């Protein structure tokens, strides 16, 4: 044992000396290149003296980075996360200036602006060298991970799980936001995602599942994590009894939706026991949270979004690498946007303004921090981890679901998953890794781009109200925008129709290719007859527009040329909605029973031949309604876990050869809950009632008098140690 300790200490000393030597050499090279950086006195020094000066400066900078940097980052937690990212270079440069100032006899000098460059290069080189040495010594890397895990468990008072044949495995759930089942299959077949392709060939299975009518992250993730997405009709909707617009990516709305789901199910969520939630809209009941929107609006130091960034940015090399990658991604987006304009690509939406920064945040900052958090959770031996990677979804909204832009994002996601998988091999417990998505993406020109007016303009025209000659644009509701605003400590979408007036004019909202129309002046849900009396031309104008697929009005589906189907008459809705895929009628029927369903629900037209829809938002890759790949996300699991219960699935269609599909996000929750039990991990406290499932939750508590009664329906912070990485996240 003593000999092993000496060998370990000797190896660590050798690695420190090698990193120091490489840093010294880097500093010498920079001093020779940069005009405002010198490592010798005014009278000149010998080569030996210059080398000693460089070694002194490199050692002082490394020591300051190790000791002072984490304290600086912790002191700056009150600074918004994005501002902290911008301060990284200046703080690092300040440490270098201090290190240079410690050199005796004034033998070195550096300009402040040059110090920023030198410090960034030094941090990156030191990180790369340390990583390369760890990769060359698997045993040393494993010991390092175990030491970090043991240290973290001791701080948290946790017992260490034993890795071995008899130890219970953990469950890691990685959500690839917006990646549809067909996109996954193509990416694996084309070599874009070799890690996932290898898993599918050796021990993983994949199957599509069918979303609810509201095919968006708010509804899907709420159902997956909390077992109920009842009364979530869209991404945003108007609630008459409060006069407010609920928006899934607004922190206050996300917190309220989570509260309603917990009240309905009587269960804290999928991650209630020993769980971690990273980068999600909802907590899932986890006690370890980072970048979770439903808690980002809370007061208090530990609950603000900045707390999720501390562990990652406490390592200056991580901070510099992410900052450099952020700038590179901004440049990449600007270049891709210019190329699309020059080529005349169609369809196309505006990609200017702040969008390059939002994209870079989603594809670089949020990805790096979430991956680092997941690695920290595995090293801590947590039983259940759920993390959302939003990069693909954000890029697909503006570049389209297919093409070079999204292909590159998929490739980088695959590398991130490969990194997580390699670290899992060194975790104190074995992990079963499940991949899933919350929805897919359907391509198509926007409703505005195709027809020259927005849905709101069309509704106002049908109501006989004046229409602006200049068509306005509907903001995108992508999750990344909410994450950026939360990181900046700004409210999400406040002032954007959050409190519409209670006058007679309709409230028109968009959720991808799903539109919602509410009449504040009509109490309760407006009947078809009431709408036609108030606005005789509206329903016919909408139903017969070529960009509209169908309408839902008080239990009746209206199609083109006067087609009508009652939801309570078996077979009528199935026939009318057949082009929108299997299960479409049942999804519409379920939404019709929601207390807060809009007076008129509008689904855009859908072309089965091309899979195209028309988003009512500024998105050429969209999701939110029915039609195409947006409603077919995927679930991918290790073969050692049981297959989903056939009772939760649509039967396969022998005519089309379509695979068996789980139906609804609540069914996915049931499957994941069973997998947690199979792993002998955390037990979800509340089992479904006899003869029922999570899709049949207990009745909710009595509602306030002012809220309309239900109409029915289907029954903080990251670990404090810096996270090591064997490979850089590119």
XYZ file of C-alpha atoms in Angstrom:
730
model
C 0.000 0.000 0.000
C 2.830 2.407 0.885
C 4.618 1.630 -2.357
C 1.415 2.315 -4.304
C 1.019 5.687 -2.575
C 4.595 6.647 -3.400
C 4.051 5.583 -7.002
C 0.857 7.655 -7.188
C 2.542 10.680 -5.646
C 5.486 10.312 -8.015
C 3.186 10.136 -11.052
C 1.294 13.218 -9.897
C 4.568 15.112 -9.396
C 5.756 14.151 -12.866
C 2.500 15.379 -14.416
C 2.740 18.695 -12.545
C 6.326 19.182 -13.711
C 5.414 18.346 -17.306
C 2.507 20.804 -17.306
C 4.804 23.427 -15.762
C 7.435 22.781 -18.440
C 4.937 23.066 -21.281
C 3.508 26.266 -19.770
C 7.008 27.708 -19.483
C 7.750 26.885 -23.111
C 4.421 28.427 -24.157
C 5.258 31.621 -22.279
C 8.668 31.811 -23.985
C 7.053 31.417 -27.404
C 4.482 34.106 -26.655
C 7.189 36.464 -25.416
C 8.989 36.007 -28.718
C 5.857 36.637 -30.776
C 4.003 39.406 -28.946
C 5.641 42.870 -29.039
C 4.179 44.052 -25.709
C 5.356 41.049 -23.698
C 8.951 40.571 -22.501
C 10.673 38.249 -20.032
C 14.017 40.000 -19.567
C 15.421 43.166 -18.060
C 16.080 46.297 -20.103
C 19.809 45.480 -20.186
C 19.207 42.029 -21.593
C 19.557 38.592 -19.943
C 21.100 35.261 -20.782
C 18.968 32.477 -22.244
C 19.169 30.676 -18.912
C 17.932 33.714 -16.999
C 15.057 34.239 -19.452
C 14.066 30.583 -19.060
C 14.088 30.872 -15.263
C 11.981 34.028 -15.475
C 9.459 32.236 -17.706
C 9.367 29.273 -15.323
C 8.773 31.594 -12.366
C 5.956 33.413 -14.176
C 4.331 30.178 -15.395
C 4.475 28.657 -11.926
C 3.046 31.748 -10.257
C 0.236 31.963 -12.821
C -0.610 28.277 -12.406
C -0.659 28.568 -8.612
C -2.852 31.677 -8.704
C -5.233 30.000 -11.160
C -5.565 26.984 -8.864
C -6.019 28.934 -5.621
C -7.536 32.308 -6.476
C -9.708 31.630 -9.536
C -12.408 29.550 -7.764
C -12.706 32.263 -5.105
C -13.113 34.938 -7.781
C -15.852 33.004 -9.558
C -17.714 32.332 -6.309
C -17.499 36.028 -5.400
C -18.989 36.904 -8.780
C -22.022 34.614 -8.559
C -24.195 37.729 -8.303
C -23.090 38.610 -11.839
C -25.347 37.193 -14.600
C -23.880 34.077 -16.194
C -23.312 35.576 -19.625
C -21.592 38.613 -18.135
C -19.372 36.275 -16.113
C -18.435 34.522 -19.347
C -17.366 37.837 -20.843
C -15.332 38.655 -17.717
C -13.388 35.409 -17.961
C -10.694 36.854 -20.223
C -10.190 39.972 -18.124
C -10.036 38.088 -14.815
C -7.573 35.600 -16.265
C -5.471 38.460 -17.630
C -5.494 40.113 -14.219
C -4.092 36.961 -12.620
C -1.288 36.948 -15.181
C -0.464 40.586 -14.415
C -0.214 39.677 -10.738
C 2.024 36.701 -11.557
C 4.302 38.907 -13.690
C 4.444 41.446 -10.886
C 5.807 38.780 -8.520
C 8.923 38.257 -10.661
C 11.895 39.867 -8.857
C 14.048 42.658 -10.291
C 11.360 43.766 -12.782
C 12.601 41.326 -15.405
C 9.266 41.081 -17.180
C 6.584 43.385 -18.491
C 3.292 42.914 -20.311
C 0.633 45.305 -21.544
C -2.817 44.719 -19.982
C -4.439 43.933 -23.327
C -1.633 41.493 -24.169
C -1.980 39.858 -20.752
C -5.514 38.825 -21.685
C -4.237 36.974 -24.766
C -1.302 35.376 -22.951
C -3.492 34.189 -20.072
C -6.052 32.647 -22.436
C -3.400 30.739 -24.378
C -1.644 29.603 -21.196
C -4.876 28.260 -19.672
C -5.835 26.419 -22.840
C -2.379 24.841 -23.248
C -2.217 23.780 -19.599
C -5.672 22.193 -19.823
C -4.836 20.364 -23.054
C -1.542 19.086 -21.621
C -3.167 17.867 -18.408
C -5.912 16.133 -20.389
C -3.419 14.486 -22.748
C -1.362 13.151 -19.833
C -4.471 11.766 -18.158
C -5.538 10.052 -21.364
C -2.140 8.371 -21.592
C -2.490 7.069 -18.029
C -5.883 5.390 -17.647
C -5.182 4.249 -14.113
C -4.151 7.730 -12.997
C -7.276 9.178 -14.571
C -9.456 6.600 -12.838
C -7.860 7.341 -9.469
C -8.399 11.060 -10.002
C -12.081 10.547 -10.702
C -12.500 8.333 -7.658
C -10.772 10.854 -5.400
C -13.078 13.626 -6.638
C -16.126 11.402 -6.186
C -15.108 10.352 -2.652
C -14.368 13.963 -1.676
C -17.745 15.113 -2.978
C -19.619 12.326 -1.214
C -17.899 13.102 2.094
C -18.938 16.761 1.820
C -22.528 15.680 1.148
C -22.536 12.949 3.839
C -23.297 10.262 1.239
C -22.198 6.632 1.389
C -20.148 5.409 -1.556
C -21.888 2.925 -3.883
C -19.734 -0.076 -4.728
C -19.110 -0.724 -8.386
C -19.527 -4.378 -9.148
C -21.843 -7.104 -10.297
C -24.061 -6.815 -7.222
C -24.263 -3.041 -6.972
C -27.414 -1.285 -8.245
C -26.815 0.625 -11.490
C -27.812 4.238 -11.923
C -30.028 5.539 -14.714
C -28.834 8.419 -16.900
C -31.515 9.988 -19.114
C -30.216 12.305 -21.848
C -32.817 14.286 -23.795
C -31.732 15.365 -27.280
C -34.194 18.206 -27.701
C -36.059 18.204 -31.015
C -34.298 15.187 -32.546
C -37.004 13.125 -34.239
C -36.886 9.371 -34.733
C -36.202 9.605 -38.472
C -33.451 12.186 -37.890
C -31.816 9.799 -35.413
C -31.958 6.906 -37.882
C -30.528 8.988 -40.716
C -27.758 10.460 -38.552
C -26.667 6.996 -37.449
C -26.844 5.556 -40.969
C -24.866 8.467 -42.469
C -22.083 8.300 -39.898
C -22.947 11.634 -38.247
C -23.430 9.969 -34.860
C -21.029 7.017 -34.715
C -21.358 6.614 -30.941
C -25.116 6.145 -31.128
C -24.811 3.964 -34.203
C -22.441 1.688 -32.310
C -24.847 1.483 -29.399
C -27.699 0.484 -31.692
C -25.542 -2.266 -33.173
C -24.389 -3.561 -29.793
C -26.976 -3.562 -27.065
C -29.373 -0.608 -27.461
C -32.866 -0.529 -28.934
C -34.749 2.454 -30.345
C -38.422 3.073 -30.945
C -40.503 6.131 -31.870
C -43.188 7.436 -29.573
C -46.175 9.607 -30.373
C -46.482 13.020 -28.727
C -49.698 14.627 -27.616
C -51.273 17.277 -29.886
C -49.038 19.847 -28.216
C -45.735 18.510 -29.543
C -43.378 20.811 -27.665
C -40.958 20.625 -24.757
C -43.305 22.114 -22.151
C -46.016 19.478 -22.582
C -43.667 16.567 -23.284
C -41.130 17.168 -20.533
C -43.828 17.892 -17.948
C -45.462 14.560 -18.784
C -42.136 12.689 -18.816
C -40.787 14.087 -15.541
C -43.991 14.598 -13.551
C -46.372 12.033 -15.007
C -49.057 14.479 -16.120
C -49.333 17.123 -18.820
C -53.061 17.486 -18.419
C -54.339 20.968 -19.347
C -51.240 21.990 -21.332
C -52.884 22.688 -24.700
C -49.924 24.424 -26.359
C -46.639 26.240 -25.816
C -48.582 29.382 -24.863
C -52.265 29.826 -24.126
C -54.706 32.336 -22.616
C -56.451 31.574 -19.320
C -59.706 33.503 -19.080
C -60.224 33.228 -15.329
C -56.933 35.070 -14.639
C -56.623 37.069 -17.862
C -53.015 35.886 -18.231
C -51.081 34.141 -20.986
C -49.228 31.036 -19.816
C -45.914 30.440 -21.606
C -44.012 27.202 -21.029
C -40.588 28.869 -21.142
C -41.515 31.644 -18.707
C -40.122 30.755 -15.252
C -43.298 31.701 -13.385
C -45.471 29.693 -15.789
C -43.112 26.683 -15.621
C -43.269 26.772 -11.814
C -47.080 26.900 -11.899
C -47.320 24.039 -14.397
C -45.022 21.949 -12.230
C -47.169 22.734 -9.169
C -50.344 21.703 -11.006
C -48.796 18.424 -12.166
C -47.630 17.527 -8.651
C -51.072 18.376 -7.268
C -52.748 16.195 -9.876
C -50.520 13.123 -9.495
C -49.728 13.375 -5.803
C -46.110 12.615 -6.693
C -43.047 14.867 -6.597
C -41.696 13.546 -9.887
C -39.492 10.963 -11.553
C -36.316 12.211 -9.832
C -37.742 12.615 -6.324
C -35.230 10.309 -4.641
C -31.513 10.903 -5.187
C -32.102 12.595 -8.552
C -30.488 15.413 -10.511
C -32.173 17.668 -13.082
C -29.919 19.564 -15.513
C -30.893 22.076 -18.183
C -34.607 21.268 -18.026
C -37.829 23.276 -17.892
C -38.953 21.290 -14.833
C -37.225 19.765 -11.829
C -38.768 16.296 -11.842
C -38.624 16.490 -8.043
C -34.811 16.340 -7.986
C -32.885 17.861 -5.094
C -29.861 18.629 -7.302
C -30.758 21.336 -9.830
C -28.840 23.341 -12.415
C -30.251 25.522 -15.211
C -33.819 24.409 -14.357
C -36.296 27.035 -15.534
C -39.094 26.305 -13.054
C -36.849 27.320 -10.138
C -34.931 30.139 -11.832
C -37.492 32.751 -10.755
C -37.114 31.931 -7.067
C -35.446 34.357 -4.717
C -32.285 33.270 -2.997
C -28.660 32.664 -3.855
C -28.853 28.911 -4.461
C -31.854 28.985 -6.790
C -30.758 31.540 -9.338
C -29.478 30.448 -12.706
C -25.939 31.608 -11.955
C -25.470 28.827 -9.373
C -25.542 26.261 -12.148
C -22.459 27.746 -13.775
C -20.118 27.847 -10.796
C -18.456 24.428 -11.018
C -17.790 24.777 -14.719
C -16.448 28.337 -14.696
C -14.403 27.723 -11.536
C -11.837 26.121 -13.835
C -10.256 28.960 -15.866
C -9.311 26.562 -18.667
C -12.962 25.510 -19.030
C -14.035 29.132 -19.011
C -11.531 30.160 -21.676
C -12.305 27.146 -23.881
C -16.047 27.796 -23.732
C -15.599 31.513 -24.375
C -13.443 30.825 -27.433
C -15.920 28.226 -28.702
C -18.750 30.713 -28.128
C -17.067 33.309 -30.348
C -16.340 30.656 -32.977
C -19.992 29.581 -33.000
C -21.171 33.165 -33.457
C -18.830 33.522 -36.446
C -20.002 30.153 -37.798
C -23.667 31.178 -37.615
C -23.026 34.500 -39.341
C -21.158 32.686 -42.115
C -23.870 30.063 -42.537
C -26.568 32.730 -42.638
C -24.686 34.709 -45.303
C -24.190 31.585 -47.412
C -27.915 30.798 -47.190
C -28.732 34.309 -48.416
C -26.206 34.171 -51.244
C -27.500 30.775 -52.393
C -31.077 32.027 -52.144
C -32.145 29.116 -49.937
C -35.876 28.722 -49.460
C -37.579 28.644 -47.064
C -35.581 31.068 -44.955
C -36.192 33.208 -41.866
C -34.305 36.114 -40.376
C -31.185 35.055 -38.473
C -29.875 38.468 -37.520
C -30.082 40.553 -34.361
C -29.262 38.629 -31.203
C -29.896 35.214 -32.739
C -26.188 34.352 -33.338
C -25.575 34.919 -29.616
C -28.627 32.869 -28.622
C -27.538 30.028 -30.880
C -23.994 30.109 -29.478
C -25.368 30.022 -25.943
C -27.476 26.930 -26.704
C -24.868 25.052 -28.725
C -21.799 25.911 -26.630
C -22.385 27.403 -23.162
C -25.482 25.458 -22.161
C -24.163 22.242 -23.701
C -20.790 22.488 -21.932
C -22.289 23.348 -18.544
C -24.964 20.617 -18.745
C -22.426 17.979 -19.836
C -20.105 19.018 -17.012
C -23.011 18.788 -14.550
C -23.910 15.289 -15.746
C -20.284 14.200 -15.352
C -20.261 15.591 -11.824
C -23.476 13.725 -11.005
C -22.032 10.440 -12.235
C -18.872 10.950 -10.191
C -21.083 11.587 -7.170
C -22.908 8.314 -7.854
C -26.418 9.723 -8.150
C -29.118 7.168 -8.866
C -31.122 9.066 -11.492
C -30.042 11.938 -13.750
C -32.123 13.722 -16.399
C -30.479 16.315 -18.662
C -31.670 18.238 -21.716
C -29.334 19.197 -24.579
C -31.146 21.860 -26.630
C -28.557 22.543 -29.362
C -30.231 20.740 -32.283
C -33.681 22.163 -31.587
C -32.434 25.753 -31.567
C -30.498 25.452 -34.836
C -33.245 23.491 -36.604
C -35.797 26.238 -35.905
C -33.808 28.710 -38.012
C -31.847 26.485 -40.406
C -34.405 23.716 -40.930
C -34.335 20.143 -39.565
C -32.099 18.833 -42.361
C -28.876 20.209 -43.806
C -25.247 20.960 -43.045
C -26.029 23.300 -40.149
C -27.937 20.713 -38.144
C -25.660 17.853 -39.244
C -22.729 19.561 -37.532
C -24.753 20.015 -34.364
C -25.688 16.323 -34.351
C -22.036 15.360 -34.749
C -21.029 17.537 -31.797
C -23.834 16.087 -29.683
C -22.538 12.615 -30.468
C -19.075 13.624 -29.251
C -20.564 14.976 -26.026
C -22.408 11.690 -25.470
C -19.176 9.782 -26.164
C -17.406 11.863 -23.518
C -20.151 11.171 -20.976
C -19.971 7.473 -21.801
C -16.196 7.356 -21.257
C -16.468 9.092 -17.904
C -19.266 6.688 -16.922
C -16.714 3.867 -17.152
C -14.863 5.462 -14.211
C -17.912 6.397 -12.117
C -18.312 4.723 -8.712
C -21.395 2.885 -9.976
C -22.448 1.455 -13.329
C -24.851 3.571 -15.390
C -27.501 2.542 -17.867
C -27.731 5.354 -20.420
C -31.137 6.053 -21.963
C -31.484 8.568 -24.783
C -34.786 10.170 -25.708
C -36.284 13.242 -27.324
C -39.311 15.316 -26.423
C -40.540 15.938 -29.983
C -39.244 16.117 -33.531
C -39.183 18.922 -36.083
C -41.281 19.356 -39.217
C -39.929 21.502 -42.086
C -41.860 24.045 -44.084
C -42.221 27.660 -45.035
C -43.791 29.884 -42.400
C -47.448 30.834 -42.707
C -46.381 34.465 -43.104
C -43.773 33.658 -45.748
C -46.153 31.501 -47.763
C -49.314 33.626 -47.599
C -48.085 37.113 -46.742
C -50.068 37.497 -43.503
C -49.951 36.145 -39.983
C -52.623 34.036 -38.330
C -53.555 37.079 -36.264
C -54.108 39.086 -39.450
C -56.320 36.323 -40.848
C -58.364 36.145 -37.640
C -58.861 39.907 -37.540
C -59.964 39.891 -41.175
C -62.453 37.094 -40.436
C -63.805 39.112 -37.502
C -64.193 42.257 -39.625
C -61.469 44.079 -37.685
C -58.848 46.325 -39.310
C -55.660 44.579 -40.425
C -52.293 46.298 -40.484
C -50.947 46.839 -44.002
C -47.532 45.779 -42.775
C -47.544 42.211 -41.553
C -45.878 41.721 -38.204
C -43.756 38.771 -37.171
C -44.473 36.304 -34.398
C -41.554 35.708 -32.078
C -40.069 32.236 -31.863
C -40.731 30.332 -28.664
C -37.529 28.283 -28.626
C -36.234 27.164 -25.216
C -32.760 28.635 -25.751
C -34.099 32.195 -25.709
C -35.597 31.577 -22.279
C -32.321 30.128 -20.997
C -30.395 33.180 -22.187
C -32.824 35.604 -20.540
C -32.778 33.598 -17.311
C -28.970 33.694 -17.342
C -29.168 37.475 -17.706
C -31.660 37.681 -14.804
C -34.316 39.054 -17.146
C -37.959 37.926 -17.277
C -38.938 35.730 -20.191
C -41.511 37.134 -22.603
C -42.924 39.578 -20.056
C -44.705 42.398 -21.775
C -45.236 40.242 -24.862
C -48.997 39.891 -24.492
C -48.664 38.480 -20.977
C -51.795 40.332 -19.819
C -54.040 41.014 -22.836
C -57.035 43.223 -22.304
C -60.464 41.800 -21.576
C -62.076 43.592 -24.498
C -63.918 42.076 -27.414
C -60.898 41.615 -29.672
C -59.618 38.034 -29.917
C -56.333 36.899 -28.375
C -54.337 35.007 -31.018
C -51.316 32.947 -29.954
C -48.934 30.633 -31.798
C -47.203 27.385 -30.864
C -45.319 26.203 -33.936
C -47.954 25.191 -36.462
C -50.670 25.233 -33.795
C -52.670 28.431 -33.316
C -54.993 29.350 -30.454
C -57.807 31.904 -30.582
C -59.601 33.057 -27.439
C -62.356 35.630 -26.960
C -61.861 37.367 -23.591
C -65.309 38.927 -23.761
C -67.053 35.528 -23.832
C -67.024 33.807 -20.402
C -66.109 30.140 -20.333
C -65.439 28.200 -23.492
C -67.193 29.735 -26.476
C -69.536 27.435 -28.384
C -69.543 27.224 -32.157
C -72.956 28.893 -32.289
C -71.799 31.761 -30.054
C -68.725 32.391 -32.222
C -70.753 32.319 -35.433
C -73.265 34.801 -34.012
C -70.510 37.204 -32.964
C -68.277 36.689 -36.032
C -70.260 34.997 -38.823
C -67.371 34.806 -41.309
C -64.537 33.769 -38.996
C -64.776 29.969 -38.870
C -65.434 29.610 -42.603
C -62.546 31.990 -43.387
C -60.155 29.925 -41.284
C -61.334 26.460 -42.290
C -61.190 27.193 -46.028
C -57.793 28.910 -46.017
C -55.203 26.794 -47.891
C -52.707 27.178 -45.036
C -55.085 25.722 -42.440
C -55.535 21.981 -41.965
C -58.413 21.859 -39.484
C -60.066 23.663 -36.568
C -61.275 22.423 -33.194
C -64.297 24.298 -31.826
C -66.128 22.989 -28.745
C -65.999 19.282 -29.520
C -66.279 19.681 -33.311
C -63.518 19.387 -35.915
C -63.970 21.606 -38.973
C -62.161 20.924 -42.227
C -62.087 22.428 -45.693
C -65.167 22.638 -47.921
C -67.580 22.359 -45.010
C -66.243 19.074 -43.595
C -67.472 18.539 -40.029
C -66.689 15.752 -37.550
C -68.005 15.451 -34.016
C -65.512 14.055 -31.512
C -68.244 12.164 -29.651
C -69.286 10.241 -32.769
C -66.983 7.208 -33.248
C -65.024 7.244 -36.500
C -65.893 10.752 -37.691
C -62.787 12.494 -36.367
C -60.579 9.524 -37.319
C -61.649 9.845 -40.950
C -61.207 13.615 -41.125
C -57.828 13.618 -39.357
C -56.369 10.504 -40.996
C -53.802 12.517 -43.057
C -52.230 13.744 -39.792
C -51.182 10.259 -38.753
C -52.333 7.503 -36.409
C -53.617 8.672 -33.053
C -54.373 12.205 -34.280
C -58.088 12.005 -33.471
C -57.452 10.701 -29.957
C -54.890 13.467 -29.326
C -57.419 16.111 -30.418
C -60.144 14.457 -28.344
C -57.936 14.554 -25.234
C -57.065 18.229 -25.730
C -60.733 19.103 -26.235
C -61.309 17.987 -22.630
C -58.756 20.420 -21.151
C -60.206 23.226 -18.984
C -57.969 25.801 -20.677
C -58.311 24.711 -24.290
C -58.720 27.762 -26.530
C -62.076 28.721 -28.023
C -60.670 27.872 -31.454
C -57.652 25.611 -31.979
C -56.071 25.933 -35.439
C -53.706 23.337 -36.895
C -51.861 24.349 -40.040
C -52.075 22.456 -43.302
C -49.831 19.410 -43.647
C -48.423 17.811 -46.800
C -47.885 14.058 -46.189
C -45.740 13.795 -49.322
C -43.123 16.291 -48.107
C -43.802 16.314 -44.374
C -44.128 20.110 -44.521
C -46.244 22.295 -42.245
C -46.651 26.070 -41.953
C -45.503 27.469 -38.618
C -47.396 30.443 -37.255
C -44.073 31.534 -35.713
C -40.851 32.561 -37.460
C -39.509 29.021 -37.774
C -38.749 26.892 -40.833
C -38.277 23.885 -38.589
C -41.189 23.807 -36.165
C -43.120 21.753 -33.679
C -46.158 22.278 -31.506
C -49.037 20.739 -33.452
C -49.884 17.739 -35.610
C -48.197 16.839 -38.874
C -44.989 15.043 -39.808
C -41.861 14.266 -37.831
C -42.604 16.773 -35.057
C -44.912 14.224 -33.465
C -42.467 11.265 -33.610
C -39.586 11.611 -31.157
C -37.556 8.580 -30.089
C -36.740 6.473 -27.053
C -33.441 4.533 -27.032
C -32.535 2.168 -24.193
C -30.073 -0.623 -23.300
C -31.393 -4.078 -24.104
C -30.963 -5.158 -20.472
C -33.970 -2.971 -19.623
C -37.435 -4.309 -20.397
C -39.338 -3.296 -23.506
C -42.223 -0.805 -23.142
C -45.571 -2.358 -22.252
C -47.572 -2.987 -25.460
C -50.697 -1.708 -23.666
C -49.124 1.772 -23.727
C -48.473 1.650 -27.469
C -50.289 2.112 -30.728
C -50.504 -1.166 -32.574
C -48.196 -1.295 -35.605
C -49.912 -0.575 -38.905
C -49.366 -3.566 -41.251
C -50.384 -1.479 -44.280
C -47.667 1.151 -43.766
C -45.163 -0.965 -41.882
C -45.033 1.715 -39.182
C -43.417 0.587 -35.936
C -45.162 0.207 -32.620
C -45.236 3.562 -30.815
C -45.769 4.660 -27.239
C -48.691 7.075 -26.987
C -48.085 10.321 -25.130
C -45.484 11.714 -22.754
C -47.302 10.270 -19.755
C -46.748 6.765 -21.175
C -43.017 7.510 -21.445
C -43.086 8.470 -17.754
C -44.592 5.063 -16.910
C -41.813 3.286 -18.816
C -39.037 5.320 -17.177
C -40.519 4.795 -13.739
C -40.495 1.039 -14.295
C -36.871 1.192 -15.451
C -35.961 2.975 -12.233
C -37.493 0.095 -10.283
C -35.682 -2.455 -12.447
C -32.393 -0.729 -11.696
C -33.154 -1.127 -7.975
C -32.684 2.607 -7.742
C -35.038 5.290 -6.427
C -38.617 4.193 -5.998
C -41.331 6.562 -7.164
C -43.420 6.963 -3.991
C -46.899 6.774 -5.515
C -47.850 3.776 -7.612
C -50.648 4.113 -10.168
C -54.102 3.104 -8.962
C -55.229 -0.466 -9.515
C -56.382 -0.862 -13.096
C -54.853 2.435 -14.122
C -51.548 4.064 -14.999
C -49.759 7.366 -14.728
C -51.986 8.485 -17.549
C -54.914 8.100 -15.117
C -53.811 10.286 -12.188
C -55.809 10.921 -9.040
C -58.467 13.569 -9.159
C -57.134 17.069 -8.506
C -57.915 19.057 -5.417
C -60.954 21.310 -5.473
C -60.373 24.279 -7.778
C -61.034 27.931 -6.954
C -64.507 29.165 -7.802
C -63.256 31.524 -10.499
C -61.507 28.723 -12.415
C -63.643 26.747 -14.869
C -64.193 23.147 -13.762
C -62.352 20.337 -15.596
C -64.076 18.860 -18.604
C -62.313 15.509 -18.195
C -59.370 14.115 -20.122
C -56.888 11.323 -20.006
C -57.843 9.500 -17.124
C -29.271 23.666 -6.595
C -26.430 23.725 -7.894
C -23.541 21.882 -9.542
C -20.982 19.973 -7.477
C -18.414 22.413 -6.182
C -15.348 20.658 -7.562
C -14.216 21.445 -11.063
C -15.107 18.596 -13.416
C -12.207 16.918 -15.251
C -12.604 15.947 -18.890
C -10.480 13.515 -20.841
C -11.363 15.188 -24.107
C -12.385 18.737 -24.789
C -16.026 19.353 -25.623
C -15.878 20.805 -29.106
